[in-house]
Amino acid sequence: MALQRLLLKKAFGEAKPKSLCCFFSTAPPSLPAFDYEPKPYNGPRADEVFQKRKQFLGPSLFHFYQKPLNIVEGKMQYLYDENGRRYLDAFAGIVTVSAGHCHPDVLNAIFEQSKLLQHATTIYLHHAIADFAEALASKFPGNLKVVYFVNSGSEANELAMLMARLYTGNLEMISLRNGYHGGSSNTMSLTALNTWKYPIPQGEIHHAVNPDPYRGVFGSDAKSYAKDVQDHIDFGTAGKVAGFISETIQGVGGAVELAPGYLKLVYDIVRKAGGVCIADEVQTGFGRTGTHYWGFETQGVIPDIVTMAKGIGNGLPLGAVVTTPEIASVLAQKTQFNTYGGNPVCSAGGLAVLRVIDKEKRQVHSADVGSHLLARLRDLQQRYEIIGDVRGRGLMVGVELVTDRNEKTPAKAETAMLFEKLRELGVLVGKGGLHGNVFRIKPPLCFTKDDADFLVDALDYSMSKL
């Protein structure tokens, strides 16, 4: 496809002919070459696995695709099904795989530690958790120097809420509509809408208007959105608040980047009301945005508490909370303990992930490849009316589909059709947004420009067939 584009450029110059999308879409694109042969698979087939899931696992467990995929192997940015077919993983297991599937450095660290000591709680000393905490703390600005290890993003956000309430002596929390912070009862209450999770009684939780530049009521006007937070404090919390929590780019919400300058305004408001500011970096952290290592840095702020999970462990059950010594001192008045948090195997694996990101310059890589991907998607947007918005940073990208650009009517059915078509072509993306009409493109950080071209060409081909 790259050669095809070069020939077109020579033939037509910089201007693109109106029929260009049809020219690109005459044949389905092919996956980039990849020097790896998956191992023969002789295990249970998809139908058998699916029946077992339905019989023995909770009925709330959902799956992608009309015919669920039986994924049996992964290597870097690719996954393989039971028949050995290769797929481009543009979703990274819900943004969990950062270094790449089965990265040898991460695997080696896990294997070597597992052979020595698989588990020892923090009531004993072990260097792995201390080494990992030191390396992680070095990645943060300001006075964010104290690390707590947990097992998931939900648990990290639970702990952050506890810290905020204990430190301030207040109960009221403010979060954003359309945000997502976990699957526990407390973290589900931080989400204002019941589209994804259950309607949990919200108590002392207040939900501010979402500062969404594309769909938000105030467009990109950060001041108007921030005033809504002030109103919640003035009229809903009697002037006192424990904390404010938000993602910098909403993940499940559809890769929504907050209005520019929003967090700086809100952090000032919340701190004046005695509250602390929590940044949920579960999906945006570890260089994924390209321009910065942490998502909150894109808004020019330093939070009081930062939560993270998913990409921190490349698939290991691992999460963390980083805060200041002042806030940490409050927890020291009682016992704060996690049996598995920071166990030797997860700590060794997490440290290996940090080192891979640094050694392979994944942040710079994300910026470079992400810019290329966004440019190609925006070019596609010029040729297909169904693409209402292309947004994101680095390798955290959203493509929102609409049936009417002026009304921004969600293209729900079309999104579902294209989702299946992309899978047929060998591309696995995520879906999100309030209406399920946003493609979430958040691949492993080893994703290449050739992969980006294949993804866009596959989307081009699929849209031409709608």
Short mmCIF file of C-alpha atoms in Angstrom, two decimals:
data_model
loop_
_atom_site.label_atom_id
_atom_site.label_comp_id
_atom_site.label_asym_id
_atom_site.label_seq_id
_atom_site.Cartn_x
_atom_site.Cartn_y
_atom_site.Cartn_z
CA MET A 1 0.00 0.00 0.00
CA ALA A 2 2.89 2.38 0.67
CA LEU A 3 4.10 1.90 -2.92
CA GLN A 4 0.57 2.48 -4.16
CA ARG A 5 0.38 5.81 -2.32
CA LEU A 6 3.80 6.85 -3.68
CA LEU A 7 2.71 6.16 -7.25
CA LEU A 8 -0.49 8.15 -6.69
CA LYS A 9 1.49 11.08 -5.33
CA LYS A 10 3.69 11.09 -8.43
CA ALA A 11 0.67 10.85 -10.69
CA PHE A 12 -1.51 13.46 -8.99
CA GLY A 13 0.92 15.61 -7.01
CA GLU A 14 0.02 16.64 -3.46
CA ALA A 15 -3.67 17.03 -4.33
CA LYS A 16 -5.67 13.85 -3.88
CA PRO A 17 -8.30 12.88 -6.49
CA LYS A 18 -11.87 12.55 -5.24
CA SER A 19 -11.86 8.88 -6.23
CA LEU A 20 -8.77 8.17 -4.16
CA CYS A 21 -10.66 6.21 -1.49
CA CYS A 22 -12.10 3.97 -4.17
CA PHE A 23 -8.63 3.46 -5.68
CA PHE A 24 -7.23 2.42 -2.29
CA SER A 25 -10.21 0.20 -1.64
CA THR A 26 -10.18 -2.05 -4.69
CA ALA A 27 -8.55 -4.86 -2.70
CA PRO A 28 -8.26 -5.58 1.01
CA PRO A 29 -4.89 -4.63 2.52
CA SER A 30 -2.38 -7.17 3.77
CA LEU A 31 -0.80 -7.34 7.21
CA PRO A 32 2.80 -6.09 7.40
CA ALA A 33 5.46 -8.81 7.29
CA PHE A 34 6.37 -10.21 10.71
CA ASP A 35 9.10 -12.74 11.34
CA TYR A 36 7.40 -15.10 13.77
CA GLU A 37 5.76 -18.50 13.45
CA PRO A 38 3.13 -19.33 16.09
CA LYS A 39 3.28 -22.68 17.81
CA PRO A 40 0.81 -25.36 16.65
CA TYR A 41 -2.31 -25.25 18.81
CA ASN A 42 -3.96 -28.50 19.88
CA GLY A 43 -6.13 -27.21 22.72
CA PRO A 44 -9.91 -26.76 23.01
CA ARG A 45 -11.60 -25.08 20.06
CA ALA A 46 -13.61 -21.87 20.22
CA ASP A 47 -17.04 -23.52 20.45
CA GLU A 48 -15.96 -25.70 23.37
CA VAL A 49 -14.38 -22.79 25.23
CA PHE A 50 -17.45 -20.64 24.65
CA GLN A 51 -19.80 -23.32 25.99
CA LYS A 52 -17.65 -23.74 29.08
CA ARG A 53 -17.65 -19.99 29.68
CA LYS A 54 -21.44 -19.86 29.47
CA GLN A 55 -21.81 -22.81 31.85
CA PHE A 56 -19.27 -21.96 34.53
CA LEU A 57 -18.53 -18.22 34.37
CA GLY A 58 -20.73 -15.31 35.39
CA PRO A 59 -23.43 -14.39 32.84
CA SER A 60 -22.32 -10.74 32.92
CA LEU A 61 -19.08 -11.70 31.15
CA PHE A 62 -19.26 -10.30 27.63
CA HIS A 63 -17.26 -10.90 24.47
CA PHE A 64 -16.35 -9.04 21.32
CA TYR A 65 -17.62 -10.08 17.88
CA GLN A 66 -20.60 -12.12 16.74
CA LYS A 67 -18.33 -15.15 16.52
CA PRO A 68 -15.94 -14.84 19.48
CA LEU A 69 -12.23 -15.22 18.79
CA ASN A 70 -10.24 -17.93 20.54
CA ILE A 71 -6.90 -16.15 21.04
CA VAL A 72 -4.16 -18.61 21.98
CA GLU A 73 -0.84 -16.78 21.45
CA GLY A 74 0.60 -13.28 21.30
CA LYS A 75 3.84 -11.75 20.12
CA MET A 76 4.56 -8.01 20.40
CA GLN A 77 1.73 -6.15 18.59
CA TYR A 78 0.13 -9.29 17.14
CA LEU A 79 -2.26 -11.98 18.37
CA TYR A 80 -2.94 -15.45 16.96
CA ASP A 81 -6.14 -17.47 17.00
CA GLU A 82 -6.60 -21.24 17.26
CA ASN A 83 -5.96 -21.63 13.51
CA GLY A 84 -2.70 -19.67 13.60
CA ARG A 85 -4.24 -16.62 11.93
CA ARG A 86 -2.46 -13.37 12.83
CA TYR A 87 -4.31 -10.24 13.97
CA LEU A 88 -3.04 -6.71 14.54
CA ASP A 89 -3.87 -5.89 18.16
CA ALA A 90 -4.82 -2.22 18.11
CA PHE A 91 -6.44 -2.36 21.56
CA ALA A 92 -3.66 -3.95 23.68
CA GLY A 93 -6.03 -5.97 25.81
CA ILE A 94 -7.88 -2.78 26.82
CA VAL A 95 -4.69 -0.73 26.93
CA THR A 96 -3.04 -3.26 29.24
CA VAL A 97 -0.12 -4.44 27.11
CA SER A 98 2.45 -1.65 26.83
CA ALA A 99 5.78 -3.34 26.13
CA GLY A 100 4.26 -5.81 23.66
CA HIS A 101 2.78 -9.28 24.01
CA CYS A 102 5.29 -11.67 25.57
CA HIS A 103 8.15 -9.18 25.41
CA PRO A 104 11.28 -11.27 26.11
CA ASP A 105 12.72 -8.86 28.70
CA VAL A 106 9.50 -8.85 30.71
CA LEU A 107 9.06 -12.61 30.44
CA ASN A 108 12.63 -13.24 31.54
CA ALA A 109 12.24 -11.03 34.61
CA ILE A 110 9.04 -12.84 35.61
CA PHE A 111 10.51 -16.32 35.01
CA GLU A 112 13.72 -15.65 36.89
CA GLN A 113 11.92 -14.22 39.90
CA SER A 114 9.34 -17.04 39.88
CA LYS A 115 12.14 -19.60 40.13
CA LEU A 116 13.52 -17.88 43.25
CA LEU A 117 10.51 -16.67 45.19
CA GLN A 118 6.96 -16.39 43.92
CA HIS A 119 5.40 -14.73 46.93
CA ALA A 120 6.37 -13.01 50.15
CA THR A 121 4.16 -10.35 51.66
CA THR A 122 5.50 -6.96 52.68
CA ILE A 123 5.78 -8.06 56.32
CA TYR A 124 9.16 -9.38 55.14
CA LEU A 125 11.85 -7.52 53.23
CA HIS A 126 12.48 -8.12 49.55
CA HIS A 127 14.44 -5.91 47.18
CA ALA A 128 12.04 -6.25 44.20
CA ILE A 129 9.27 -4.05 45.63
CA ALA A 130 11.75 -1.40 46.84
CA ASP A 131 13.59 -1.33 43.50
CA PHE A 132 10.33 -1.01 41.61
CA ALA A 133 9.01 1.74 43.89
CA GLU A 134 12.24 3.71 43.50
CA ALA A 135 12.15 3.45 39.71
CA LEU A 136 8.46 4.38 39.54
CA ALA A 137 8.80 7.37 41.89
CA SER A 138 11.64 8.71 39.73
CA LYS A 139 9.15 9.16 36.87
CA PHE A 140 7.05 11.73 38.75
CA PRO A 141 7.39 15.50 39.08
CA GLY A 142 7.08 17.52 42.26
CA ASN A 143 6.67 15.81 45.60
CA LEU A 144 4.96 12.68 44.29
CA LYS A 145 7.40 10.27 45.90
CA VAL A 146 5.48 7.69 47.98
CA VAL A 147 4.26 4.51 46.25
CA TYR A 148 1.56 2.01 47.24
CA PHE A 149 1.19 -1.18 45.19
CA VAL A 150 -2.18 -2.84 44.64
CA ASN A 151 -3.65 -5.39 42.21
CA SER A 152 -5.85 -3.39 39.84
CA GLY A 153 -6.99 0.04 38.72
CA SER A 154 -10.24 -0.29 40.68
CA GLU A 155 -8.28 -0.96 43.85
CA ALA A 156 -5.92 1.93 43.11
CA ASN A 157 -8.83 4.35 42.78
CA GLU A 158 -10.47 2.96 45.92
CA LEU A 159 -7.26 3.65 47.84
CA ALA A 160 -6.99 7.15 46.33
CA MET A 161 -10.53 7.98 47.50
CA LEU A 162 -9.69 6.70 50.98
CA MET A 163 -6.55 8.86 51.07
CA ALA A 164 -8.47 11.95 49.97
CA ARG A 165 -11.17 11.51 52.61
CA LEU A 166 -8.78 10.73 55.46
CA TYR A 167 -6.38 13.57 54.60
CA THR A 168 -9.05 16.27 54.20
CA GLY A 169 -11.58 15.05 56.73
CA ASN A 170 -14.28 15.56 54.09
CA LEU A 171 -16.48 13.01 52.32
CA GLU A 172 -17.64 14.74 49.14
CA MET A 173 -15.96 13.61 45.89
CA ILE A 174 -16.30 15.16 42.43
CA SER A 175 -15.81 13.19 39.23
CA LEU A 176 -16.67 13.72 35.58
CA ARG A 177 -19.66 12.47 33.68
CA ASN A 178 -18.76 9.82 31.13
CA GLY A 179 -15.58 8.97 33.05
CA TYR A 180 -14.65 5.49 34.18
CA HIS A 181 -12.66 4.54 37.27
CA GLY A 182 -13.29 0.86 37.95
CA GLY A 183 -15.64 -1.98 38.72
CA SER A 184 -15.95 -1.88 42.52
CA SER A 185 -19.00 -0.36 44.20
CA ASN A 186 -17.19 2.84 45.20
CA THR A 187 -15.45 3.38 41.88
CA MET A 188 -18.65 2.63 39.95
CA SER A 189 -20.35 5.40 41.92
CA LEU A 190 -17.78 7.81 40.45
CA THR A 191 -19.35 7.18 37.03
CA ALA A 192 -22.48 9.28 36.50
CA LEU A 193 -23.99 7.16 33.75
CA ASN A 194 -25.23 3.58 34.04
CA THR A 195 -24.44 2.62 30.46
CA TRP A 196 -21.45 0.44 31.33
CA LYS A 197 -21.94 -0.43 34.99
CA TYR A 198 -24.69 -0.86 37.58
CA PRO A 199 -26.59 2.05 39.19
CA ILE A 200 -24.88 2.22 42.57
CA PRO A 201 -26.26 4.66 45.20
CA GLN A 202 -23.91 7.61 44.88
CA GLY A 203 -24.00 9.19 48.32
CA GLU A 204 -21.38 11.91 48.53
CA ILE A 205 -20.39 11.76 44.84
CA HIS A 206 -21.00 14.74 42.54
CA HIS A 207 -20.68 14.50 38.76
CA ALA A 208 -19.45 17.54 36.87
CA VAL A 209 -20.25 18.31 33.23
CA ASN A 210 -17.83 16.50 30.96
CA PRO A 211 -15.37 18.94 29.28
CA ASP A 212 -15.67 17.22 25.90
CA PRO A 213 -14.54 19.54 23.06
CA TYR A 214 -16.54 17.54 20.48
CA ARG A 215 -19.85 16.80 22.21
CA GLY A 216 -19.68 18.98 25.31
CA VAL A 217 -22.26 21.69 25.87
CA PHE A 218 -19.51 24.36 26.11
CA GLY A 219 -17.26 23.08 23.31
CA SER A 220 -13.63 23.76 24.25
CA ASP A 221 -14.45 26.52 26.77
CA ALA A 222 -12.58 25.23 29.85
CA LYS A 223 -13.75 28.12 32.05
CA SER A 224 -17.43 27.26 31.64
CA TYR A 225 -16.82 23.61 32.47
CA ALA A 226 -14.70 24.58 35.49
CA LYS A 227 -17.51 26.84 36.75
CA ASP A 228 -19.72 23.76 36.95
CA VAL A 229 -17.23 22.23 39.41
CA GLN A 230 -17.33 25.44 41.44
CA ASP A 231 -21.14 25.26 41.44
CA HIS A 232 -21.03 21.70 42.79
CA ILE A 233 -18.80 22.87 45.63
CA ASP A 234 -20.83 26.01 46.39
CA PHE A 235 -24.28 24.44 46.27
CA GLY A 236 -23.72 20.71 46.72
CA THR A 237 -20.93 20.23 49.25
CA ALA A 238 -21.35 23.21 51.59
CA GLY A 239 -18.04 24.55 50.36
CA LYS A 240 -15.94 21.54 51.35
CA VAL A 241 -14.73 18.66 49.23
CA ALA A 242 -12.45 15.65 49.75
CA GLY A 243 -11.20 15.34 46.21
CA PHE A 244 -11.62 15.61 42.47
CA ILE A 245 -10.76 12.67 40.20
CA SER A 246 -10.55 12.46 36.42
CA GLU A 247 -8.79 10.79 33.55
CA THR A 248 -6.79 13.15 31.35
CA ILE A 249 -8.08 11.41 28.23
CA GLN A 250 -11.21 9.41 28.96
CA GLY A 251 -10.72 5.79 27.95
CA VAL A 252 -14.03 3.92 28.06
CA GLY A 253 -15.69 7.27 27.39
CA GLY A 254 -14.28 7.22 23.86
CA ALA A 255 -10.73 8.65 23.93
CA VAL A 256 -12.05 12.08 24.91
CA GLU A 257 -9.29 14.60 25.63
CA LEU A 258 -10.37 17.21 28.16
CA ALA A 259 -10.77 20.82 27.06
CA PRO A 260 -7.36 22.61 27.07
CA GLY A 261 -6.58 24.27 30.39
CA TYR A 262 -9.45 22.56 32.21
CA LEU A 263 -7.48 20.71 34.88
CA LYS A 264 -5.43 23.75 35.88
CA LEU A 265 -8.62 25.72 36.57
CA VAL A 266 -10.34 22.86 38.39
CA TYR A 267 -7.31 21.94 40.50
CA ASP A 268 -7.20 25.53 41.80
CA ILE A 269 -10.91 25.44 42.63
CA VAL A 270 -10.73 22.10 44.41
CA ARG A 271 -7.66 22.97 46.46
CA LYS A 272 -9.22 26.24 47.61
CA ALA A 273 -12.13 24.14 48.91
CA GLY A 274 -9.73 21.98 50.92
CA GLY A 275 -9.74 19.04 48.52
CA VAL A 276 -7.01 17.05 46.80
CA CYS A 277 -6.66 16.34 43.08
CA ILE A 278 -6.44 12.78 41.77
CA ALA A 279 -5.22 11.90 38.27
CA ASP A 280 -6.39 8.53 36.94
CA GLU A 281 -3.51 7.44 34.67
CA VAL A 282 -4.68 3.84 34.24
CA GLN A 283 -4.91 4.25 30.45
CA THR A 284 -2.89 7.39 29.70
CA GLY A 285 0.30 6.70 31.63
CA PHE A 286 3.76 5.37 30.74
CA GLY A 287 4.44 7.45 27.65
CA ARG A 288 1.34 6.45 25.70
CA THR A 289 0.41 10.06 24.86
CA GLY A 290 3.84 10.53 23.27
CA THR A 291 4.24 14.19 24.19
CA HIS A 292 4.49 13.36 27.90
CA TYR A 293 5.09 10.38 30.18
CA TRP A 294 1.91 11.08 32.16
CA GLY A 295 -1.39 12.34 30.80
CA PHE A 296 -1.77 15.05 33.46
CA GLU A 297 1.40 16.70 32.16
CA THR A 298 -0.44 17.54 28.92
CA GLN A 299 -2.61 19.90 31.00
CA GLY A 300 0.33 21.48 32.85
CA VAL A 301 -0.69 20.31 36.34
CA ILE A 302 0.74 18.22 39.17
CA PRO A 303 -1.87 16.16 41.06
CA ASP A 304 -1.78 15.27 44.75
CA ILE A 305 -2.47 11.58 44.04
CA VAL A 306 -1.91 9.54 40.88
CA THR A 307 -3.41 6.12 40.17
CA MET A 308 -2.22 3.64 37.56
CA ALA A 309 -2.70 0.04 36.41
CA LYS A 310 -3.06 -1.84 33.08
CA GLY A 311 0.10 -0.80 31.17
CA ILE A 312 2.16 -0.78 34.38
CA GLY A 313 2.46 -4.58 34.31
CA ASN A 314 2.01 -5.57 30.65
CA GLY A 315 -0.79 -7.93 31.68
CA LEU A 316 0.21 -8.72 35.26
CA PRO A 317 -2.42 -8.01 37.96
CA LEU A 318 -0.72 -4.85 39.14
CA GLY A 319 -1.68 -1.31 40.04
CA ALA A 320 -0.19 1.54 42.03
CA VAL A 321 -0.98 4.77 43.81
CA VAL A 322 1.65 7.52 44.07
CA THR A 323 1.20 10.45 46.43
CA THR A 324 3.05 12.96 48.60
CA PRO A 325 4.65 12.22 51.98
CA GLU A 326 2.11 14.53 53.64
CA ILE A 327 -0.89 12.57 52.38
CA ALA A 328 0.87 9.24 53.00
CA SER A 329 1.46 10.18 56.64
CA VAL A 330 -2.29 10.00 57.31
CA LEU A 331 -2.41 6.32 56.33
CA ALA A 332 0.54 5.65 58.62
CA GLN A 333 -1.72 6.35 61.62
CA LYS A 334 -3.40 3.00 60.98
CA THR A 335 -2.41 -0.20 59.15
CA GLN A 336 -2.57 -0.08 55.36
CA PHE A 337 -1.74 -3.53 54.04
CA ASN A 338 -2.11 -5.47 50.79
CA THR A 339 -1.29 -9.19 50.79
CA TYR A 340 -0.32 -9.38 47.12
CA GLY A 341 0.44 -5.75 46.31
CA GLY A 342 4.07 -5.50 45.22
CA ASN A 343 4.73 -9.22 45.37
CA PRO A 344 8.18 -10.20 44.00
CA VAL A 345 6.95 -11.53 40.64
CA CYS A 346 4.75 -8.52 39.81
CA SER A 347 7.42 -6.12 41.04
CA ALA A 348 10.08 -7.75 38.86
CA GLY A 349 7.75 -7.69 35.87
CA GLY A 350 6.69 -4.09 36.46
CA LEU A 351 10.28 -2.92 36.75
CA ALA A 352 11.12 -4.74 33.51
CA VAL A 353 8.26 -2.91 31.77
CA LEU A 354 9.64 0.47 32.89
CA ARG A 355 13.07 -0.48 31.60
CA VAL A 356 11.71 -1.64 28.23
CA ILE A 357 9.82 1.65 27.78
CA ASP A 358 13.05 3.57 28.48
CA LYS A 359 15.44 1.31 26.57
CA GLU A 360 13.28 1.16 23.44
CA LYS A 361 12.34 4.86 23.66
CA ARG A 362 8.64 4.04 23.54
CA GLN A 363 7.45 7.51 24.46
CA VAL A 364 9.21 9.10 21.48
CA HIS A 365 8.06 6.19 19.34
CA SER A 366 4.44 6.75 20.43
CA ALA A 367 4.65 10.42 19.47
CA ASP A 368 6.10 9.61 16.05
CA VAL A 369 3.79 6.74 15.12
CA GLY A 370 0.79 8.43 16.73
CA SER A 371 1.28 11.59 14.67
CA HIS A 372 1.44 9.48 11.52
CA LEU A 373 -1.69 7.54 12.49
CA LEU A 374 -3.68 10.68 13.35
CA ALA A 375 -2.66 12.36 10.09
CA ARG A 376 -3.80 9.39 8.04
CA LEU A 377 -7.07 9.10 9.97
CA ARG A 378 -7.78 12.80 9.47
CA ASP A 379 -7.11 12.38 5.77
CA LEU A 380 -9.66 9.57 5.81
CA GLN A 381 -12.08 11.87 7.64
CA GLN A 382 -11.96 14.27 4.69
CA ARG A 383 -13.21 11.51 2.41
CA TYR A 384 -15.83 9.79 4.54
CA GLU A 385 -18.72 11.76 6.04
CA ILE A 386 -19.31 9.02 8.58
CA ILE A 387 -16.15 10.03 10.49
CA GLY A 388 -17.33 12.82 12.76
CA ASP A 389 -14.21 13.25 14.87
CA VAL A 390 -10.62 12.02 15.05
CA ARG A 391 -8.93 12.79 18.35
CA GLY A 392 -6.24 11.77 20.80
CA ARG A 393 -2.52 11.91 21.40
CA GLY A 394 0.25 9.46 20.64
CA LEU A 395 -1.11 5.93 20.70
CA MET A 396 -4.35 6.81 22.49
CA VAL A 397 -6.70 7.62 19.63
CA GLY A 398 -10.46 7.75 19.11
CA VAL A 399 -12.46 7.75 15.87
CA GLU A 400 -16.09 8.75 16.38
CA LEU A 401 -18.63 7.73 13.73
CA VAL A 402 -21.82 9.67 13.02
CA THR A 403 -24.63 9.49 10.47
CA ASP A 404 -24.94 13.29 10.40
CA ARG A 405 -21.95 15.56 11.07
CA ASN A 406 -24.07 18.60 11.92
CA GLU A 407 -26.32 16.76 14.38
CA LYS A 408 -23.51 14.40 15.47
CA THR A 409 -25.98 11.51 15.37
CA PRO A 410 -24.18 8.37 16.62
CA ALA A 411 -23.65 5.79 13.88
CA LYS A 412 -24.31 2.80 16.13
CA ALA A 413 -25.24 0.22 13.49
CA GLU A 414 -22.50 1.29 11.11
CA THR A 415 -19.90 1.13 13.89
CA ALA A 416 -20.96 -2.43 14.71
CA MET A 417 -20.71 -3.44 11.05
CA LEU A 418 -17.28 -1.88 10.59
CA PHE A 419 -16.11 -3.44 13.85
CA GLU A 420 -16.87 -6.90 12.46
CA LYS A 421 -15.38 -6.07 9.05
CA LEU A 422 -12.10 -4.92 10.61
CA ARG A 423 -11.87 -8.20 12.49
CA GLU A 424 -12.38 -10.09 9.22
CA LEU A 425 -9.48 -8.13 7.73
CA GLY A 426 -7.26 -8.90 10.72
CA VAL A 427 -7.56 -5.72 12.82
CA LEU A 428 -8.72 -5.79 16.45
CA VAL A 429 -9.82 -2.42 17.82
CA GLY A 430 -11.87 -1.41 20.84
CA LYS A 431 -15.26 0.25 21.03
CA GLY A 432 -16.32 2.95 23.45
CA GLY A 433 -18.15 6.17 24.01
CA LEU A 434 -21.55 6.72 25.56
CA HIS A 435 -23.24 5.46 22.41
CA GLY A 436 -20.73 2.76 21.46
CA ASN A 437 -19.87 4.62 18.26
CA VAL A 438 -16.17 5.33 18.88
CA PHE A 439 -13.30 3.12 17.75
CA ARG A 440 -10.71 3.06 20.53
CA ILE A 441 -7.24 2.64 19.00
CA LYS A 442 -4.74 2.03 21.80
CA PRO A 443 -2.21 -0.59 20.67
CA PRO A 444 0.94 -1.90 22.35
CA LEU A 445 3.66 0.75 22.28
CA CYS A 446 5.69 -1.30 19.77
CA PHE A 447 3.03 -0.51 17.11
CA THR A 448 4.73 0.69 13.91
CA LYS A 449 3.93 3.06 11.06
CA ASP A 450 3.37 0.04 8.80
CA ASP A 451 0.83 -1.22 11.32
CA ALA A 452 -0.82 2.20 11.35
CA ASP A 453 -1.02 2.19 7.55
CA PHE A 454 -2.56 -1.27 7.55
CA LEU A 455 -5.15 -0.23 10.12
CA VAL A 456 -6.16 2.89 8.18
CA ASP A 457 -6.17 1.05 4.85
CA ALA A 458 -8.39 -1.64 6.40
CA LEU A 459 -10.76 1.04 7.70
CA ASP A 460 -10.72 2.71 4.27
CA TYR A 461 -11.56 -0.56 2.55
CA SER A 462 -14.31 -1.38 5.07
CA MET A 463 -15.94 2.06 4.79
CA SER A 464 -15.93 1.85 1.00
CA LYS A 465 -18.12 -1.26 1.33
CA LEU A 466 -20.74 0.28 3.64
#
